[in-house]
């Protein structure tokens, strides 16, 4: 079997599920595991893993989908910038359909705004070079995974004297919401399944606060079915053995120290700041903003009139993001809120919890199995 | 013509430049007696026995040229295939172009040669055409619009309504090659391993009927890919279909592009594949035929019609690990992932 398919091996996945079943039987209250990252939510759903999970293992989705945690006022400002003359908004594709208070980037584009989908921040540098008389605004949404690539684009713009590239930072840090969730106490999580790709940047050491300060087991895992099941078995072992550590089950890409070069680049242009999260509200020192000396790169400095933020009535994205409810428990799920006509951000991104449920888990609901 | 290496607005005016384009680009490539008349309508021979089938299609592919094809080749294949999967024997095609001022004439020649090659391969003449030119910035290089006329001979009728529980769904080759190739081109990721599967299927489908096989229904999984095509098939027929992930023929290069760009190969367009639904007793004979046909390489049985459950979704996928998930219609564009 080719190395990259090894982690998709159905036999191994089912064998691990069986082992997990033996583990969970030994714990009366079962295991509640939060998969922190949207990529895990999506890959668990796409592989149909929930159907083979043993009874007693409960997976709840965490706050790790960048589109989902982006608050509505960020989208309102992005829409206002898109309406600004001589402005080109460059964005990752997922954001284009996220509803703002009164519009969306998709609707603004249809109405004539210049909104372009790019695959990386660096693509927006090319747009900046080709359109020297326009302001290029890149919508910088993401966690520590994505932000170094945005810092690298800014770095290139600085070095090459490309003055018309700015970033509207909606950057988020992964540690503060995990602390907030644990301290909040509303959600009872036994253990965390941690995202492989953020860990490539941060390193496994970074998560020690989970075990050291909160006594919660965690495991860093990749995204293939075998990876996920290995992660869950590891967490089961820790819970039953009464141990508590940050297990790195993705050593083929995640090191203990992460990527110091990427972190240094991030550090050079950005510093931690307070920021708002959809569902979680304002969390101190949980985002990244431009350092004062790079204010000229900050698209939030461009003056635009931003409408008052209006959250959609009945939308439970907040509760979903905190793992308090599962998507079908929201009154709007599949009743007015679908990937076609999303009301909340969790229904937009493929990695959003509601979209993953809508696309992949409805059958489980309908068959009741 | 030689003095114009780019398309000018005048090439669409119906005047002297249009005449040059027709004489020097279109006629030599597409030559056939019906087109050569250059009259307002092509007058065709009488149609043989059977019911006429008429289809139309528009093509806006970006980029215009890609490994394995081009706008012209794609547009003719797409039209021929729409006729063929309806059980029709294609008779004649029309081919109209909307060009953007400034398009390189060489590109137009390539596209036209592509259309001519596809028509030749399918054995169908392009009997009428038209060209319009829009100002620079008002189009995207070139768009093509086609119509296709065919005849469904007696005994070759197919219909989604004929689907029965137990029927097998067989696809004639690997999935997603066209969509993955075009997406890879857009992101400068195209390599030798990726090539559009665009091809006219009329010959393959004729061979199926000539072998005495009677497919219940056939579809070409173009826009929206296999997932969308099978969903529509199931919804129209009022049946449920289960696809088996482990059986889906997907090339490693296509998987790789999908992983990188966050795409699902089940939703990527194929332009030279047909999904045939056959009764279980015809499955083996169909595979034997496909194995011997140049366009049947990599064919696979990917699913089956199942007994309906009252609250079931039209299409479900049995995942490799044995899970089940619904396959839905695509919502909006297929959006790239962001982290």
XYZ file of C-alpha atoms in Angstrom:
708
model
C 0.000 0.000 0.000
C 1.284 3.466 -0.848
C 2.370 5.385 2.235
C -0.303 8.070 1.822
C -3.062 5.431 1.620
C -1.881 3.578 4.735
C -3.778 6.040 6.865
C -6.949 5.435 4.883
C -6.847 1.656 5.354
C -10.422 0.572 6.187
C -9.326 -2.645 7.944
C -7.031 -0.757 10.257
C -9.671 1.896 10.878
C -12.252 -0.720 11.855
C -9.748 -2.563 14.043
C -9.037 0.667 15.889
C -12.756 1.331 16.263
C -13.100 -2.068 17.880
C -10.259 -1.302 20.253
C -11.856 2.043 21.095
C -15.067 0.176 21.874
C -13.244 -2.017 24.359
C -11.784 1.082 26.004
C -15.004 3.045 26.271
C -16.839 0.089 27.819
C -14.591 0.416 30.814
C -15.698 3.955 31.566
C -19.254 4.341 32.713
C -19.747 7.902 31.531
C -18.077 7.227 28.171
C -15.730 9.682 26.488
C -16.608 13.161 25.306
C -13.903 14.345 22.950
C -13.773 17.766 21.330
C -12.267 17.847 17.874
C -10.925 21.368 17.958
C -10.436 21.863 14.270
C -12.879 22.190 11.383
C -10.684 20.018 9.188
C -11.201 17.168 11.637
C -14.949 17.813 11.696
C -15.012 17.642 7.924
C -12.806 14.584 7.544
C -14.654 12.648 10.260
C -17.917 13.366 8.497
C -16.624 12.699 4.971
C -15.183 9.328 5.956
C -18.413 8.364 7.682
C -16.526 7.677 10.919
C -19.385 8.582 13.223
C -21.272 5.517 12.062
C -18.536 3.138 13.169
C -17.763 4.919 16.435
C -18.617 2.731 19.414
C -21.512 3.779 21.606
C -20.285 5.924 24.454
C -17.814 7.927 22.368
C -19.195 11.400 21.831
C -17.479 13.808 19.477
C -18.195 17.507 19.817
C -16.908 20.121 17.419
C -14.747 22.932 18.696
C -13.991 26.502 17.728
C -11.320 25.735 15.130
C -13.028 26.660 11.858
C -11.740 30.134 10.999
C -14.744 31.085 8.885
C -17.152 30.016 11.612
C -15.558 32.011 14.403
C -15.266 35.189 12.341
C -17.766 37.624 13.864
C -20.390 39.349 11.784
C -18.861 42.812 12.256
C -15.741 41.585 10.445
C -17.918 40.627 7.478
C -19.682 44.007 7.684
C -16.329 45.773 7.417
C -15.240 43.495 4.556
C -18.457 44.356 2.686
C -17.903 48.073 3.351
C -14.354 47.788 1.986
C -15.619 45.951 -1.094
C -17.965 48.891 -1.755
C -15.106 51.388 -1.432
C -14.022 52.862 -4.780
C -10.688 51.748 -6.243
C -10.559 48.796 -3.886
C -10.034 45.151 -4.736
C -10.906 42.652 -2.018
C -8.991 39.373 -2.208
C -10.310 36.504 -0.138
C -10.241 32.783 0.434
C -13.287 31.270 -1.244
C -15.133 30.246 1.902
C -15.695 33.800 3.085
C -17.464 34.950 -0.038
C -20.829 33.477 0.928
C -20.749 34.242 4.640
C -23.703 36.519 5.384
C -22.919 39.987 6.744
C -25.586 42.000 8.556
C -27.157 43.168 5.330
C -25.276 41.536 2.445
C -22.397 39.184 1.590
C -19.257 39.479 -0.523
C -20.929 37.284 -3.136
C -23.819 39.727 -3.441
C -21.463 42.706 -3.508
C -19.513 41.105 -6.323
C -22.675 40.543 -8.322
C -23.507 44.228 -7.725
C -20.189 45.294 -9.239
C -17.611 45.180 -6.428
C -14.200 43.773 -7.332
C -13.950 40.720 -5.061
C -11.479 38.032 -6.076
C -11.033 34.519 -4.753
C -7.405 33.595 -4.146
C -5.822 30.434 -2.825
C -3.103 32.164 -0.828
C -2.188 35.595 0.461
C 0.676 35.581 -2.006
C -1.788 35.551 -4.903
C -3.007 38.943 -3.703
C 0.541 40.293 -4.147
C 0.237 39.610 -7.866
C -3.099 41.452 -7.879
C -1.392 44.377 -6.112
C 1.402 44.460 -8.696
C -1.065 44.375 -11.595
C -3.311 47.104 -10.134
C -0.952 49.760 -8.784
C -3.698 52.399 -8.557
C -6.069 50.313 -6.450
C -6.011 49.434 -2.779
C -5.778 45.677 -2.426
C -7.385 44.351 0.744
C -6.662 40.762 1.671
C -9.096 39.250 4.167
C -6.697 37.713 6.661
C -8.797 35.142 8.434
C -7.214 32.112 10.055
C -5.306 30.585 12.920
C -1.606 30.108 13.435
C -1.652 27.770 10.427
C -2.634 30.401 7.918
C -1.246 33.590 9.437
C 2.468 32.939 8.722
C 1.646 32.737 5.016
C -0.096 36.101 5.310
C 2.897 37.526 7.181
C 5.110 36.189 4.387
C 3.045 38.035 1.771
C 3.260 41.248 3.808
C 6.992 40.669 4.187
C 7.392 40.338 0.439
C 5.339 43.494 -0.116
C 7.563 45.383 2.347
C 10.768 44.157 0.768
C 9.627 44.871 -2.777
C 8.011 48.210 -1.980
C 4.512 47.108 -3.030
C 2.611 49.764 -1.131
C -0.985 49.038 -2.092
C -1.428 45.695 -0.276
C -3.281 45.738 3.032
C -4.684 43.019 5.253
C -7.915 43.123 7.243
C -6.798 40.961 10.116
C -9.344 38.597 11.576
C -6.561 36.355 12.863
C -7.278 34.108 15.814
C -5.098 32.229 18.274
C -6.025 28.686 19.228
C -5.014 28.732 22.899
C -7.380 31.391 24.340
C -10.671 29.795 23.231
C -9.560 26.416 24.579
C -8.837 28.062 27.937
C -12.140 29.925 27.760
C -14.037 26.703 27.084
C -12.364 24.902 29.956
C -12.888 27.767 32.391
C -16.419 28.471 31.252
C -17.473 24.992 32.447
C -20.633 24.966 30.305
C -19.183 22.246 28.129
C -17.949 19.053 29.670
C -15.046 17.854 27.561
C -12.974 14.872 28.692
C -10.214 15.256 26.139
C -9.121 17.168 23.051
C -8.320 15.908 19.574
C -5.868 18.555 18.369
C -5.360 19.660 14.777
C -2.281 18.418 12.980
C -1.715 21.393 10.740
C -1.784 24.161 13.382
C 0.609 22.003 15.351
C 3.071 21.978 12.456
C 3.574 25.669 13.167
C 3.170 25.712 16.940
C 4.837 22.407 17.848
C 3.470 19.834 20.278
C 5.072 21.565 23.295
C 2.651 24.426 22.861
C -0.332 22.471 24.161
C 1.220 21.468 27.459
C -1.040 23.942 29.255
C -3.923 21.545 28.648
C -2.323 18.802 30.713
C -0.266 20.942 33.093
C -2.909 23.504 34.048
C -6.223 21.790 33.355
C -5.385 18.109 33.650
C -7.060 17.325 30.332
C -5.613 14.688 27.996
C -4.994 15.655 24.404
C -3.681 14.107 21.204
C -2.395 15.725 18.031
C -3.645 13.754 15.052
C -3.655 13.888 11.291
C -6.842 13.871 9.244
C -7.093 10.469 7.593
C -9.474 7.933 9.209
C -6.646 5.905 10.754
C -5.106 9.091 12.183
C -8.387 10.088 13.812
C -9.007 6.631 15.284
C -5.434 6.439 16.591
C -6.015 9.789 18.273
C -9.264 8.651 19.878
C -7.703 5.398 21.139
C -4.810 7.346 22.619
C -7.252 9.621 24.440
C -9.152 6.572 25.673
C -5.918 5.062 26.986
C -5.082 8.263 28.833
C -8.552 8.624 30.336
C -8.600 5.041 31.570
C -4.995 5.055 32.736
C -5.475 8.307 34.600
C -2.565 9.834 32.714
C -2.575 13.195 31.074
C -0.236 14.414 28.370
C -0.037 15.910 24.907
C 0.454 12.898 22.688
C 1.842 13.590 19.251
C 0.360 11.005 16.886
C 1.269 12.963 13.806
C 5.065 12.873 14.119
C 5.403 12.487 10.359
C 4.754 16.240 10.154
C 4.528 17.701 13.672
C 7.676 18.320 15.726
C 7.994 19.339 19.351
C 9.156 22.860 18.546
C 7.029 23.622 15.513
C 8.261 25.964 12.829
C 10.380 28.734 14.408
C 10.897 30.539 11.094
C 7.137 30.845 10.556
C 6.596 31.962 14.143
C 9.369 34.593 13.835
C 7.766 35.991 10.690
C 4.402 36.165 12.437
C 6.003 37.861 15.442
C 7.663 40.456 13.252
C 4.447 41.850 11.764
C 1.737 40.948 14.241
C 1.180 41.121 17.964
C -1.540 39.654 20.137
C -4.656 41.743 20.642
C -8.187 41.414 22.015
C -10.647 40.141 19.464
C -14.256 39.075 19.105
C -15.287 35.502 18.295
C -18.601 34.428 16.944
C -20.354 32.581 19.730
C -17.626 33.128 22.279
C -17.704 36.922 22.373
C -14.707 39.090 23.131
C -11.723 37.102 24.406
C -8.725 39.085 25.688
C -5.443 38.607 23.807
C -6.959 36.045 21.473
C -6.240 37.595 18.084
C -3.425 39.043 16.051
C -3.241 42.653 14.878
C -0.543 44.579 13.038
C 2.273 46.016 15.093
C 2.120 49.853 15.152
C 5.100 50.184 12.794
C 3.168 48.267 10.148
C -0.093 50.144 10.554
C 0.128 51.125 6.874
C -0.645 47.488 6.079
C -3.757 47.413 8.228
C -6.933 47.591 6.145
C -8.889 48.493 9.285
C -7.207 51.908 8.991
C -9.040 52.608 5.725
C -12.032 54.765 6.516
C -15.338 53.187 5.580
C -18.832 53.413 6.942
C -19.686 50.089 8.544
C -23.316 49.258 9.272
C -24.486 48.237 12.738
C -24.050 44.516 13.321
C -27.255 42.491 13.282
C -26.975 38.776 14.096
C -29.520 36.542 12.388
C -32.430 35.656 14.685
C -32.490 32.094 15.937
C -28.982 31.259 14.712
C -27.217 28.986 17.192
C -23.710 29.146 15.714
C -22.455 30.248 19.125
C -23.753 27.183 20.935
C -22.532 24.938 18.125
C -19.052 26.464 18.290
C -18.867 25.864 21.998
C -19.893 22.250 21.539
C -23.021 22.839 23.619
C -25.416 21.587 20.977
C -25.158 19.513 17.849
C -26.256 21.232 14.627
C -29.619 19.444 14.272
C -30.601 20.888 17.650
C -30.633 24.370 16.087
C -34.149 25.287 14.978
C -32.821 26.663 11.692
C -30.798 23.581 10.713
C -32.125 22.334 7.363
C -35.126 24.635 7.957
C -34.059 27.897 6.378
C -30.340 27.393 6.960
C -28.653 25.172 4.358
C -25.349 25.414 2.477
C -27.384 26.966 -0.357
C -28.834 29.717 1.845
C -26.652 29.837 4.958
C -27.899 31.889 7.881
C -24.865 31.352 10.071
C -21.193 30.982 9.239
C -21.058 27.374 10.465
C -23.179 26.398 7.456
C -20.903 28.108 4.913
C -17.438 26.651 5.054
C -17.074 22.984 4.101
C -15.277 22.709 7.429
C -18.059 24.393 9.335
C -19.737 22.097 11.820
C -23.239 22.644 10.453
C -22.167 22.217 6.823
C -20.299 19.017 7.669
C -23.383 17.686 9.438
C -25.678 18.812 6.669
C -23.571 17.241 3.952
C -22.473 14.088 5.625
C -24.351 13.229 8.769
C -27.993 13.677 7.808
C -28.195 10.072 6.763
C -27.149 8.995 10.224
C -29.964 11.128 11.586
C -32.497 9.863 9.107
C -31.599 6.207 9.455
C -31.347 6.646 13.188
C -28.179 4.579 13.219
C -6.417 37.085 -42.520
C -2.688 36.729 -42.256
C -2.297 40.369 -41.341
C -4.575 39.946 -38.312
C -2.997 37.936 -35.536
C -5.802 38.957 -33.193
C -9.584 39.015 -33.497
C -10.998 42.473 -34.221
C -14.542 43.694 -33.660
C -14.914 43.693 -37.445
C -14.558 39.910 -37.522
C -18.047 39.714 -36.085
C -19.625 42.407 -38.235
C -20.867 40.111 -40.962
C -18.755 42.021 -43.470
C -15.458 41.446 -45.233
C -13.498 40.367 -42.140
C -16.189 37.854 -41.157
C -16.008 36.386 -44.638
C -12.239 36.027 -44.312
C -12.623 34.243 -40.997
C -15.157 31.819 -42.467
C -13.100 31.117 -45.588
C -9.688 30.880 -43.968
C -10.376 29.424 -40.536
C -13.738 27.676 -40.316
C -14.400 26.152 -43.746
C -11.005 24.488 -44.227
C -11.169 22.913 -40.771
C -14.821 21.901 -40.643
C -15.306 21.134 -44.324
C -18.508 19.362 -45.295
C -21.021 19.891 -48.098
C -23.768 21.303 -45.837
C -21.563 23.999 -44.363
C -19.998 24.827 -47.722
C -23.365 26.115 -48.963
C -23.026 29.082 -46.576
C -26.755 29.718 -46.741
C -29.007 30.890 -43.906
C -29.967 27.351 -42.978
C -28.348 24.007 -43.636
C -30.772 21.762 -45.496
C -30.245 18.235 -44.233
C -31.115 14.825 -45.649
C -34.284 13.217 -44.419
C -34.038 11.654 -40.998
C -34.203 7.861 -40.777
C -36.557 5.818 -38.644
C -36.814 6.803 -35.003
C -37.567 9.859 -32.927
C -35.518 13.019 -33.408
C -33.481 14.185 -30.407
C -32.432 17.820 -30.108
C -30.009 19.258 -27.568
C -28.243 22.554 -26.932
C -25.309 23.468 -24.750
C -23.078 26.441 -23.859
C -19.384 26.216 -23.026
C -17.365 28.734 -21.033
C -14.294 26.726 -20.014
C -11.299 28.584 -18.560
C -8.559 28.070 -19.741
C -9.513 27.754 -23.401
C -6.724 25.233 -24.039
C -5.864 22.458 -21.593
C -4.093 19.093 -21.700
C -6.345 16.708 -23.579
C -8.580 19.284 -25.213
C -9.757 22.811 -25.825
C -13.011 24.777 -25.971
C -13.775 23.478 -29.466
C -13.088 19.823 -28.778
C -14.969 20.009 -25.479
C -18.029 21.689 -26.968
C -18.446 19.153 -29.754
C -17.824 16.186 -27.426
C -20.290 17.560 -24.894
C -23.023 17.932 -27.486
C -22.413 14.559 -29.110
C -22.436 12.921 -25.680
C -25.702 14.556 -24.644
C -27.297 12.989 -27.706
C -25.588 9.633 -27.287
C -26.589 9.136 -23.649
C -30.201 9.760 -24.660
C -29.876 6.729 -26.928
C -29.678 8.930 -30.023
C -27.369 8.490 -32.992
C -25.948 11.988 -33.592
C -26.732 13.357 -37.070
C -25.521 16.935 -37.224
C -24.300 19.797 -35.064
C -24.258 23.564 -35.050
C -21.408 25.495 -33.518
C -21.524 29.223 -32.664
C -18.724 31.247 -31.105
C -18.778 34.424 -29.080
C -15.257 35.817 -29.269
C -13.697 38.608 -27.264
C -11.933 41.309 -29.229
C -8.177 40.709 -28.988
C -8.335 36.887 -28.872
C -5.264 35.503 -30.614
C -6.195 34.140 -34.003
C -3.911 31.183 -33.376
C -6.046 30.253 -30.362
C -9.152 30.420 -32.539
C -7.468 28.113 -35.053
C -6.638 25.642 -32.291
C -10.199 25.710 -30.977
C -11.593 25.239 -34.454
C -9.222 22.361 -35.147
C -10.364 20.831 -31.851
C -14.014 21.071 -32.866
C -13.182 19.566 -36.264
C -11.240 16.688 -34.678
C -14.088 15.865 -32.284
C -16.634 16.000 -35.123
C -14.439 13.671 -37.181
C -14.006 11.239 -34.298
C -17.737 11.208 -33.675
C -18.570 11.023 -37.357
C -20.954 13.978 -37.144
C -20.761 17.040 -39.411
C -20.923 20.609 -38.111
C -23.493 21.912 -40.567
C -24.035 25.493 -39.408
C -22.246 28.090 -37.377
C -22.079 31.716 -36.371
C -19.495 34.096 -34.968
C -20.011 37.225 -32.933
C -17.305 39.422 -31.430
C -17.790 41.413 -28.226
C -15.550 44.343 -27.151
C -12.451 43.603 -25.096
C -13.357 43.163 -21.443
C -16.916 42.101 -22.235
C -16.155 38.405 -22.677
C -13.509 35.960 -21.553
C -11.639 34.937 -24.693
C -14.240 32.737 -26.293
C -17.537 31.042 -25.497
C -19.132 28.337 -27.612
C -22.785 27.470 -28.075
C -23.920 24.336 -29.836
C -26.988 22.454 -30.918
C -27.088 18.784 -31.770
C -29.625 16.781 -33.743
C -29.858 13.016 -33.458
C -32.231 10.119 -33.968
C -33.224 7.584 -31.354
C -33.718 4.390 -33.359
C -36.564 2.138 -32.301
C -35.549 -0.032 -29.353
C -32.879 2.344 -28.067
C -35.046 4.365 -25.718
C -33.573 4.918 -22.255
C -35.196 6.528 -19.236
C -34.434 7.120 -15.570
C -37.924 5.868 -14.857
C -36.790 2.386 -15.929
C -34.419 2.054 -12.945
C -35.190 -0.925 -10.680
C -33.769 -2.035 -7.337
C -30.735 -4.192 -7.955
C -29.647 -2.335 -11.120
C -25.907 -1.735 -11.315
C -24.288 1.614 -12.061
C -21.218 1.231 -14.239
C -18.912 4.103 -15.180
C -16.833 3.781 -18.337
C -13.566 5.113 -16.897
C -11.805 7.050 -14.130
C -13.639 9.969 -12.554
C -12.825 13.655 -12.422
C -9.957 13.804 -14.911
C -11.407 16.753 -16.810
C -12.349 18.820 -13.768
C -9.056 18.158 -12.031
C -7.067 19.053 -15.152
C -8.859 22.359 -15.633
C -8.589 23.277 -11.947
C -4.900 22.346 -11.944
C -4.301 24.541 -15.015
C -5.929 27.465 -13.249
C -3.522 27.052 -10.365
C -0.379 26.340 -12.386
C -0.328 22.797 -11.090
C -0.870 20.908 -14.329
C 1.612 18.122 -14.957
C 2.067 15.151 -17.247
C -0.121 12.942 -15.070
C -3.253 15.033 -15.665
C -5.216 15.034 -18.887
C -8.835 15.832 -19.622
C -10.924 12.786 -20.456
C -12.933 14.729 -23.066
C -13.976 12.361 -25.839
C -17.033 11.674 -27.997
C -18.889 8.643 -26.675
C -21.225 7.944 -29.566
C -19.077 5.015 -30.768
C -18.877 3.376 -27.367
C -22.595 3.722 -26.758
C -23.422 2.388 -30.226
C -21.252 -0.641 -29.430
C -23.243 -1.233 -26.233
C -26.513 -1.405 -28.157
C -24.994 -3.413 -31.000
C -23.874 -5.993 -28.443
C -27.521 -6.454 -27.531
C -27.254 -4.758 -24.161
C -30.179 -2.612 -23.081
C -29.091 -0.009 -20.531
C -32.013 1.276 -18.445
C -30.574 4.771 -18.500
C -27.313 6.550 -19.296
C -25.827 9.909 -18.334
C -22.578 11.730 -18.882
C -21.392 13.076 -15.532
C -20.339 16.534 -16.701
C -20.972 19.663 -14.625
C -21.427 18.689 -10.999
C -19.717 15.335 -11.533
C -20.890 11.857 -10.663
C -22.545 12.894 -7.394
C -24.817 15.434 -9.075
C -25.604 13.205 -12.046
C -26.525 10.232 -9.886
C -28.537 12.440 -7.530
C -30.604 13.796 -10.403
C -31.027 10.309 -11.824
C -32.295 8.960 -8.504
C -34.539 11.950 -7.832
C -36.137 11.765 -11.283
C -36.673 8.030 -11.003
C -37.891 8.187 -7.411
C -35.409 5.500 -6.364
C -32.457 5.356 -3.997
C -28.918 4.730 -5.133
C -25.954 3.659 -3.061
C -22.440 4.349 -4.323
C -19.456 2.469 -2.968
C -16.464 4.711 -2.227
C -14.004 1.824 -2.393
C -15.035 1.089 -5.991
C -14.770 4.608 -7.387
C -12.036 4.680 -10.042
C -10.005 7.794 -9.280
C -6.471 8.314 -10.538
C -3.797 9.174 -7.967
C -3.051 12.484 -9.741
C -6.713 13.467 -9.516
C -6.805 12.568 -5.818
C -3.675 14.628 -5.278
C -5.112 17.733 -6.953
C -8.333 17.322 -4.985
C -6.422 17.023 -1.714
C -4.410 20.145 -2.487
C -7.310 22.282 -3.662
C -9.918 20.971 -1.244
C -12.128 19.479 -3.960
C -14.226 16.346 -3.921
C -13.604 14.187 -7.022
C -17.238 13.063 -6.927
C -18.215 16.597 -7.913
C -15.611 17.097 -10.644
C -16.756 17.116 -14.243
C -15.974 14.258 -16.614
C -16.300 15.011 -20.341
C -15.692 11.599 -21.816
C -17.330 9.200 -19.399
C -20.749 7.635 -19.304
C -22.612 6.145 -16.367
C -24.728 3.220 -17.517
C -27.390 1.651 -15.354
C -27.939 -1.973 -16.310
C -29.878 -4.916 -14.977
C -27.618 -7.119 -12.810
C -27.637 -9.889 -15.418
C -26.123 -7.514 -18.012
C -23.310 -6.311 -15.756
C -20.728 -8.923 -16.741
C -21.372 -8.545 -20.476
C -21.094 -4.771 -20.178
C -17.755 -5.042 -18.407
C -16.505 -7.473 -21.041
C -17.443 -5.001 -23.760
C -15.878 -2.031 -21.946
C -12.677 -3.972 -21.320
C -12.288 -4.448 -25.092
C -13.157 -0.866 -26.039
C -10.510 1.873 -26.102
C -12.872 4.201 -24.222
C -13.729 1.635 -21.586
C -10.349 1.428 -19.869
C -10.693 1.764 -16.121
C -14.432 1.063 -16.094
C -15.972 0.048 -12.767
C -19.258 -0.767 -11.116
C -19.644 2.083 -8.646
C -23.054 1.513 -7.142
C -26.507 0.053 -7.326
C -30.142 0.944 -7.009
C -31.397 -0.107 -3.587
C -34.826 -0.790 -2.147
C -36.288 2.564 -1.119
C -36.484 3.508 2.507
C -39.254 5.890 3.363
C -37.047 8.574 4.909
C -33.957 7.940 2.860
C -31.934 10.436 0.856
C -31.789 9.847 -2.928
C -28.088 8.974 -2.978
C -25.858 7.693 -0.254
C -22.198 6.825 -0.243
C -20.855 3.792 1.572
C -17.487 5.055 2.756
C -14.343 2.940 2.794
C -14.603 2.353 6.500
C -18.203 1.244 6.173
C -19.917 4.485 7.123
C -22.808 5.932 5.150
C -23.250 9.535 4.178
C -25.663 11.353 1.906
C -24.460 12.745 -1.391
C -26.150 15.993 -2.181
C -26.306 18.434 -5.028
C -23.449 20.913 -5.022
C -24.267 24.167 -3.224
C -23.094 27.217 -5.123
C -19.555 26.935 -6.444
C -17.189 24.319 -5.188
C -15.243 26.502 -2.809
C -11.624 26.017 -1.921
C -10.705 25.359 1.688
C -8.855 27.942 3.668
C -6.835 26.063 6.222
